[in-house]
Short mmCIF file of C-alpha atoms in Angstrom, two decimals:
data_model
loop_
_atom_site.label_atom_id
_atom_site.label_comp_id
_atom_site.label_asym_id
_atom_site.label_seq_id
_atom_site.Cartn_x
_atom_site.Cartn_y
_atom_site.Cartn_z
CA MET A 1 0.20 -0.30 0.50
CA ARG A 2 2.82 2.25 0.76
CA ARG A 3 4.23 1.87 -2.60
CA ARG A 4 1.17 2.55 -4.75
CA ILE A 5 0.49 5.91 -2.31
CA LEU A 6 4.71 6.51 -3.02
CA GLY A 7 4.45 6.37 -6.60
CA PHE A 8 0.81 7.88 -7.18
CA THR A 9 3.06 11.11 -5.33
CA ALA A 10 5.65 10.85 -7.36
CA ALA A 11 4.28 10.85 -10.70
CA LEU A 12 2.04 13.82 -9.58
CA VAL A 13 5.08 15.73 -8.61
CA LEU A 14 6.81 15.01 -12.34
CA ALA A 15 3.23 15.44 -13.86
CA VAL A 16 3.01 18.56 -12.35
CA LEU A 17 6.81 19.88 -13.12
CA GLY A 18 6.07 18.56 -16.25
CA ALA A 19 3.16 20.82 -17.26
CA ALA A 20 5.09 23.90 -15.57
CA VAL A 21 8.12 23.81 -17.87
CA PRO A 22 6.66 24.61 -21.52
CA VAL A 23 4.69 28.09 -18.98
CA ALA A 24 7.41 28.99 -17.51
CA GLN A 25 9.78 28.90 -21.26
CA ALA A 26 6.92 30.70 -23.02
CA ALA A 27 7.05 33.30 -19.83
CA ALA A 28 10.60 33.81 -20.77
CA PRO A 29 10.94 37.08 -22.50
CA ALA A 30 12.65 37.10 -25.72
CA VAL A 31 13.18 39.74 -28.21
CA THR A 32 13.84 40.17 -32.43
CA GLY A 33 17.41 41.12 -33.28
CA PRO A 34 16.37 44.51 -34.83
CA GLU A 35 14.92 45.28 -31.24
CA CYS A 36 18.04 44.43 -29.41
CA ILE A 37 19.85 46.06 -31.16
CA ALA A 38 17.66 48.98 -31.36
CA ASP A 39 19.37 51.41 -29.06
CA LYS A 40 22.90 50.96 -30.55
CA VAL A 41 23.96 49.13 -27.47
CA GLY A 42 22.56 45.71 -27.69
CA LYS A 43 24.40 43.27 -30.31
CA VAL A 44 23.12 39.99 -31.17
CA GLU A 45 25.92 36.82 -30.18
CA TYR A 46 25.27 33.18 -29.81
CA ASP A 47 25.89 31.43 -26.94
CA SER A 48 27.58 28.00 -28.39
CA GLY A 49 27.16 27.31 -24.11
CA THR A 50 23.08 27.31 -24.52
CA GLY A 51 22.62 27.24 -28.16
CA LEU A 52 21.14 30.58 -28.54
CA TRP A 53 21.52 33.75 -29.92
CA THR A 54 21.50 36.02 -26.84
CA CYS A 55 21.07 39.86 -26.90
CA ILE A 56 24.30 41.03 -25.42
CA GLY A 57 24.43 44.84 -24.08
CA GLY A 58 21.68 47.83 -24.47
CA GLU A 59 18.22 47.61 -23.14
CA HIS A 60 17.28 43.53 -23.62
CA ASP A 61 20.76 42.54 -22.13
CA GLY A 62 20.85 39.31 -21.54
CA GLU A 63 17.18 37.63 -23.61
CA PRO A 64 17.25 35.42 -25.90
CA ILE A 65 16.30 36.45 -29.42
CA THR A 66 13.39 34.93 -30.65
CA THR A 67 14.56 35.83 -34.74
CA LYS A 68 18.06 36.86 -36.04
#
């Protein structure tokens, strides 16, 4: 009986975490390349560690780029 409760609890926690990840990713701020460089300070750079294009400097510093 204890194993069933433990297994059910673990499955429930994993289901909740699995549903929360896409929501968190969708809520992350993202800008386009032109928005990044519009203030003439920001630069679009590729981060090989994450495999993403990122805005470096300027108003959108550190935000992922959606379109270059």
